[in-house]
Amino acid sequence: MRKTLIVGNWKMHLNTMQASILLHRLQERIRIHRDIEVVLAPSMLVLQPLSLQIDRRKFRLAAQNAYHKDMGAFTGEVSFTMLRDLVHYAIIGHSERRLIFGETLTDISEKVAAAVRNGITPILCVGETKTDRLAKHTKRVLHDQVVTALKNLTSEDVEEIVIAYEPIWAISTFGGELATPNLVKEAMDYIRHQISELYGKKTAEKVRVLYGGSVDDQIARGYMEIDGCDGVLVGGASTSYHKFSGIVDAAYRMQRELGEET
Ligand code: PEP
């Protein structure tokens, strides 16, 4: 069984004090659940202090980005090697990195390889723009993003990774339109199908696929119920204590109901 994953991407919000207060409140509210993993992705600055405060039975940490070289004269950068004892996951290929910072398919595949080399699990974000969708290029875009990002990995590596389907037009930063569950399912099925074609069915069944795009506590369950969806990547709503803990509660309720059914 694939564990449900709820990831909070705090983006460039919350200073050290604010981050510590939010973690403290979440820690009080969120319970340990063996089938649900809750991951927090604070800013780079805040990772170190949070790593000392965090209850590792309840949360894991993720970096929002890192540089693909392990060390060297790269002013302003932090490598995956430097993060390896601090984080379990790293978000790679987020649409804000692709669109605002111009990260290319090659940059992203180098980052995925560097994360894996350093024992950090990539949360690879993929998704089409509105223009791609209207031109019916969604599958082609997803295919190119998935294939290039994973090209340096073995099927054993791929089994461990997480892919977040985040249509760019649904991310709050870029419009925040709500994607219908049917549309999300179609894209997620396609991503898993691609993995199956490239790395085999067994690998495709192990990869966790998340949804991300303006998810909050009111609508999270609708996405988490999609067959093949293993959780959500939450941006804006993740810095709200009420909204984020509400999303985790929705995952608990789903698991409980599933348990009662079986
Ligand atoms: C994200 O940052 O990955 C994201 C999905 O953002 P938001 O929830 O704000 O749309």
Coordinates of C-alpha atoms and ligand atoms in Angstrom, one line a residue:
M1 CA 0.0 0.0 0.0
R2 CA 1.2 3.5 -0.8
K3 CA 1.3 5.9 2.1
T4 CA -0.7 9.0 1.8
L5 CA 1.4 12.1 1.6
I6 CA 0.4 15.7 2.5
V7 CA 3.1 18.2 1.7
G8 CA 3.0 21.9 2.8
N9 CA 5.1 24.2 0.6
W10 CA 5.6 27.3 2.6
K11 CA 7.3 29.0 -0.4
M12 CA 9.1 32.3 0.6
H13 CA 6.8 32.9 3.6
L14 CA 7.3 32.9 7.4
N15 CA 10.5 34.1 9.1
T16 CA 12.2 31.9 11.7
M17 CA 9.9 32.9 14.5
Q18 CA 6.7 32.6 12.5
A19 CA 7.7 29.2 11.2
S20 CA 8.5 28.0 14.7
I21 CA 5.1 29.1 16.0
L22 CA 3.3 27.4 13.1
L23 CA 5.2 24.2 13.6
H24 CA 4.5 24.3 17.4
R25 CA 0.7 24.6 16.7
L26 CA 0.7 21.9 14.0
Q27 CA 2.7 19.6 16.3
E28 CA 0.0 20.0 19.0
R29 CA -2.8 19.2 16.7
I30 CA -1.5 16.6 14.2
R31 CA -1.4 13.0 15.4
I32 CA 0.9 10.2 14.4
H33 CA -0.7 8.0 11.8
R34 CA 1.1 5.0 10.3
D35 CA -0.5 5.4 6.8
I36 CA -0.2 9.2 6.5
E37 CA 3.0 11.1 6.1
V38 CA 3.0 14.9 6.7
V39 CA 5.9 16.9 5.1
L40 CA 6.8 20.5 5.6
A41 CA 8.8 22.5 3.1
P42 CA 9.9 25.7 4.8
S43 CA 12.4 28.2 3.4
M44 CA 16.1 27.2 3.3
L45 CA 16.8 29.6 6.2
V46 CA 14.3 27.9 8.5
L47 CA 15.1 24.3 7.8
Q48 CA 17.9 24.1 10.3
P49 CA 16.0 25.5 13.3
L50 CA 12.9 23.5 12.5
S51 CA 14.9 20.4 12.2
L52 CA 15.8 20.8 15.9
Q53 CA 12.2 21.5 16.9
I54 CA 10.3 19.0 14.8
D55 CA 8.7 15.8 16.1
R56 CA 10.1 13.3 13.6
R57 CA 7.3 10.8 14.4
K58 CA 4.8 13.3 13.0
F59 CA 6.6 15.3 10.3
R60 CA 9.3 15.1 7.7
L61 CA 11.1 18.0 6.2
A62 CA 11.5 18.9 2.6
A63 CA 13.7 21.5 0.8
Q64 CA 12.0 23.7 -1.8
N65 CA 15.0 23.7 -4.0
A66 CA 18.8 23.0 -4.1
Y67 CA 21.7 23.1 -6.5
H68 CA 22.7 20.0 -8.4
K69 CA 26.5 20.2 -7.8
D70 CA 27.6 18.7 -4.6
M71 CA 30.1 21.5 -3.7
G72 CA 32.2 24.2 -5.2
A73 CA 32.4 27.9 -6.2
F74 CA 28.6 28.5 -6.7
T75 CA 27.9 31.7 -4.8
G76 CA 24.5 31.8 -3.2
E77 CA 23.7 28.1 -3.7
V78 CA 23.0 25.3 -1.3
S79 CA 23.6 21.7 -2.4
F80 CA 21.7 18.5 -1.9
T81 CA 24.8 17.2 -0.2
M82 CA 24.5 19.9 2.4
L83 CA 20.9 19.1 3.0
R84 CA 21.2 15.4 3.2
D85 CA 21.0 15.1 7.0
L86 CA 18.4 17.8 7.3
V87 CA 15.6 16.8 4.9
H88 CA 14.0 13.6 3.7
Y89 CA 12.4 15.2 0.5
A90 CA 13.1 18.0 -2.0
I91 CA 10.6 19.7 -4.2
I92 CA 12.1 19.8 -7.7
G93 CA 10.7 21.4 -10.9
H94 CA 8.1 23.5 -9.1
S95 CA 6.3 25.7 -11.7
E96 CA 7.6 28.8 -9.9
R97 CA 11.1 27.5 -10.4
R98 CA 10.4 26.7 -14.1
L99 CA 8.6 29.9 -14.9
I100 CA 10.1 32.6 -12.7
F101 CA 13.7 31.3 -12.4
G102 CA 13.9 29.7 -15.9
E103 CA 14.7 26.2 -14.8
T104 CA 15.0 24.0 -17.9
L105 CA 14.2 20.3 -18.3
T106 CA 18.0 19.6 -18.1
D107 CA 18.4 21.6 -14.9
I108 CA 15.5 19.6 -13.4
S109 CA 16.9 16.2 -14.4
E110 CA 20.3 17.2 -12.9
K111 CA 18.6 18.2 -9.7
V112 CA 16.6 15.0 -9.5
A113 CA 19.8 13.0 -10.0
A114 CA 21.6 15.0 -7.4
A115 CA 18.8 14.5 -4.9
V116 CA 18.8 10.7 -5.4
R117 CA 22.6 10.6 -5.3
N118 CA 22.4 12.2 -1.9
G119 CA 19.7 10.0 -0.5
I120 CA 17.0 12.7 -0.7
T121 CA 13.6 11.8 -2.3
P122 CA 12.5 14.1 -5.1
I123 CA 9.0 15.4 -5.2
L124 CA 9.0 16.1 -8.9
C125 CA 6.4 18.7 -10.0
V126 CA 5.0 18.5 -13.5
G127 CA 2.2 20.3 -15.2
E128 CA 1.0 22.1 -18.2
T129 CA 0.3 25.8 -18.8
K130 CA -3.2 27.0 -19.8
T131 CA -1.9 27.5 -23.4
D132 CA -0.6 23.9 -23.5
R133 CA -4.0 22.6 -22.3
L134 CA -6.0 24.7 -24.8
A135 CA -3.7 23.5 -27.6
K136 CA -4.3 19.9 -26.4
H137 CA -0.6 19.5 -25.6
T138 CA -1.0 18.4 -22.0
K139 CA 0.1 14.8 -22.6
R140 CA 3.1 15.8 -24.6
V141 CA 4.2 18.3 -21.9
L142 CA 3.8 15.8 -19.1
H143 CA 5.6 13.1 -21.2
D144 CA 8.6 15.4 -21.8
Q145 CA 8.8 16.6 -18.2
V146 CA 8.6 13.1 -16.7
V147 CA 10.9 11.4 -19.2
T148 CA 13.7 14.0 -19.0
A149 CA 13.5 14.4 -15.2
L150 CA 13.9 10.7 -14.6
K151 CA 16.3 9.8 -17.3
N152 CA 19.3 9.3 -15.1
L153 CA 17.5 7.0 -12.7
T154 CA 17.1 3.2 -12.4
S155 CA 13.7 1.7 -11.8
E156 CA 14.7 1.1 -8.2
D157 CA 15.3 4.9 -7.8
V158 CA 12.0 5.7 -9.6
E159 CA 10.0 3.5 -7.2
E160 CA 10.9 5.8 -4.4
I161 CA 10.1 9.1 -6.0
V162 CA 7.0 11.2 -5.7
I163 CA 5.4 13.0 -8.6
A164 CA 3.1 16.0 -8.1
Y165 CA 0.8 16.8 -10.9
E166 CA 0.3 20.5 -10.7
P167 CA -1.4 22.1 -13.7
I168 CA 0.2 25.6 -13.8
W169 CA -3.1 27.3 -14.3
A170 CA -4.4 25.8 -11.1
I171 CA -1.6 27.0 -8.9
S172 CA -2.6 30.1 -6.9
T173 CA 0.4 32.0 -8.1
F174 CA -0.6 31.6 -11.8
G175 CA -4.4 31.9 -11.7
G176 CA -5.7 29.4 -9.3
E177 CA -8.5 27.9 -11.4
L178 CA -9.9 24.8 -9.9
A179 CA -9.2 21.6 -11.9
T180 CA -12.0 19.0 -12.0
P181 CA -11.2 15.6 -10.4
N182 CA -11.9 14.0 -13.8
L183 CA -9.2 16.1 -15.5
V184 CA -6.8 15.5 -12.7
K185 CA -7.4 11.7 -12.9
E186 CA -6.8 11.7 -16.6
A187 CA -3.4 13.4 -16.1
M188 CA -2.4 11.2 -13.2
D189 CA -3.3 8.1 -15.1
Y190 CA -1.2 9.3 -18.0
I191 CA 1.8 10.0 -15.7
R192 CA 1.6 6.5 -14.2
H193 CA 1.2 5.0 -17.6
Q194 CA 4.4 6.8 -18.7
I195 CA 6.3 5.4 -15.7
S196 CA 4.9 1.9 -16.5
E197 CA 6.1 2.2 -20.2
L198 CA 9.5 3.3 -19.1
Y199 CA 10.2 1.4 -15.9
G200 CA 7.6 -1.4 -15.8
K201 CA 4.3 -1.9 -14.1
K202 CA 5.7 -2.8 -10.7
T203 CA 7.6 0.5 -10.5
A204 CA 4.6 2.5 -11.7
E205 CA 2.5 0.9 -8.9
K206 CA 5.0 2.0 -6.2
V207 CA 5.4 5.7 -7.3
R208 CA 3.3 8.1 -5.4
V209 CA 1.4 10.7 -7.4
L210 CA 0.1 13.8 -5.7
Y211 CA -2.2 16.6 -6.8
G212 CA -1.4 20.2 -6.3
G213 CA -3.2 23.4 -7.3
S214 CA -5.0 25.7 -4.9
V215 CA -5.9 22.8 -2.6
D216 CA -7.4 23.9 0.8
D217 CA -9.3 22.1 3.6
Q218 CA -12.7 22.4 1.8
I219 CA -11.7 20.7 -1.4
A220 CA -8.7 18.5 -0.5
R221 CA -10.8 15.4 0.0
G222 CA -12.3 15.6 -3.5
Y223 CA -8.8 15.2 -4.9
M224 CA -7.5 12.7 -2.4
E225 CA -10.4 10.4 -3.3
I226 CA -9.3 10.2 -6.9
D227 CA -8.4 6.6 -7.7
G228 CA -4.5 6.6 -7.9
C229 CA -4.1 9.9 -6.0
D230 CA -1.7 9.5 -3.1
G231 CA -2.1 12.9 -1.5
V232 CA -1.8 16.6 -2.0
L233 CA 0.9 19.2 -2.4
V234 CA -0.4 22.4 -0.7
G235 CA 1.0 25.9 -1.3
G236 CA -1.0 28.9 0.0
A237 CA -3.1 27.0 2.4
S238 CA -0.2 25.3 4.1
T239 CA 0.8 28.4 6.0
S240 CA -2.6 28.6 7.6
Y241 CA -2.8 26.5 10.7
H242 CA -6.6 25.9 10.3
K243 CA -6.5 25.1 6.6
F244 CA -3.4 22.8 6.7
S245 CA -4.5 20.9 9.8
G246 CA -8.0 20.6 8.2
I247 CA -6.4 19.0 5.2
V248 CA -4.6 16.5 7.4
D249 CA -7.8 15.8 9.3
A250 CA -9.6 15.1 6.0
A251 CA -6.9 12.5 5.2
Y252 CA -7.4 10.9 8.7
R253 CA -11.1 10.7 8.1
M254 CA -10.6 9.0 4.8
Q255 CA -8.2 6.5 6.2
R256 CA -10.6 5.8 9.1
E257 CA -13.5 5.2 6.7
L258 CA -11.4 3.0 4.5
G259 CA -10.4 1.0 7.5
E260 CA -14.0 0.6 8.6
E261 CA -15.0 -0.6 5.1
T262 CA -12.3 -3.3 5.0
Ligands
PEP1 C1 2.3 24.7 -4.8 O1 3.1 25.6 -4.4 O2 2.8 23.6 -5.1 C2 0.9 24.9 -4.9 C3 0.1 23.9 -5.3 O3 0.4 26.2 -4.6 P1 -1.1 26.6 -4.2 O4 -1.7 25.5 -3.4 O5 -0.9 27.9 -3.6 O6 -1.8 26.7 -5.5

